[in-house]
C-alpha atoms as one frame of an Amber mdcrd trajectory, in Angstrom:
protein
  85.191  92.732 126.310  88.522  91.711 127.814  90.459  94.032 130.209  94.028
  93.018 130.836  95.067  93.063 134.482  98.141  92.036 136.385  97.271  88.326
 136.725  95.604  87.659 133.333  92.641  89.064 131.428  89.202  89.498 132.825
  86.339  88.901 130.477  83.201  90.995 130.849  79.937  90.331 129.010  78.811
  92.320 126.026  76.247  94.171 128.105  78.987  95.606 130.337  81.027  96.522
 127.290  78.063  98.336 125.798  77.421 100.285 128.976  81.111 101.213 129.319
  81.206 102.281 125.654  78.119 104.495 126.074  79.668 106.148 129.143  82.965
 106.608 127.324  81.348 108.360 124.286  79.198 110.584 126.482  82.252 111.483
 128.633  84.486 112.300 125.694  81.728 114.363 124.052  81.169 116.387 127.236
  84.924 116.901 127.691  85.264 118.164 124.118  82.361 120.503 124.596  83.975
 121.742 127.834  87.363 122.601 126.191  85.564 124.331 123.341  85.376 127.427
 125.520  89.196 127.774 125.639  90.612 129.515 122.544  91.892 127.010 120.064
  92.110 124.018 122.401  89.260 121.896 121.088  90.073 122.551 117.436  93.825
 122.038 118.049  93.069 118.695 119.724  90.833 117.687 116.832  93.517 118.766
 114.354  96.130 116.629 116.028  93.946 113.530 116.239  92.767 113.973 112.667
  96.381 114.160 111.461  97.196 111.007 113.337  94.270 109.235 111.743  95.395
 110.547 108.339  98.895 109.070 108.892  97.514 105.713 109.936  95.238 105.745
 106.939  98.202 106.365 104.653 100.249 103.579 106.276  97.351 101.009 105.997
  96.561 102.122 102.386  93.029 103.259 103.296  92.704 105.859 100.643  89.034
 106.899 101.292  89.736 107.469 104.951  92.878 109.418 104.137  90.816 111.639
 101.770  88.121 112.211 104.419  90.626 113.055 107.137  92.591 115.488 104.937
  89.375 117.264 104.046  88.423 117.462 107.781  91.918 118.719 108.537  91.541
 121.557 106.028  88.169 122.533 107.572  89.676 122.540 111.061  92.597 124.679
 109.906  90.217 127.179 108.348  88.257 127.281 111.593  91.387 127.608 113.785
  92.261 130.943 112.140  89.197 132.502 113.773  89.288 130.430 116.995  92.673
 131.621 118.390  92.870 134.392 120.956  90.779 136.493 120.681  88.295 133.946
 119.470  85.531 135.314 117.290  83.756 131.955 116.857  83.369 128.714 118.742
  82.576 125.203 117.629  79.308 124.740 119.433  77.785 121.469 120.573  76.992
 120.089 117.099  80.408 120.660 115.580  82.161 119.424 118.724  80.089 116.257
 118.685  80.864 115.738 114.984  84.588 115.968 115.601  84.376 113.583 118.548
  82.555 110.973 116.536  84.815 111.255 113.569
């Protein structure tokens, strides 16, 4: 793992990269679970990031990824209808974790 700094890149071993990656995934998952309590914020963030991945998949001609992201976008849009104020449903820990890892 190389981290660019002001006076050149610093190279860390793969063990440090693995530990930082594990902390990053756990932190993002917890943050996503935290914002799930606010009406529409977690699903809106997931919708935005899924649309960005969809556009990148179209530009790079990755058709299977584009298909998967557009299906996930449709599911998120269907969920958002019931997640805006006043929210009648929430994602929950499993769905939030799924959206983080996708």
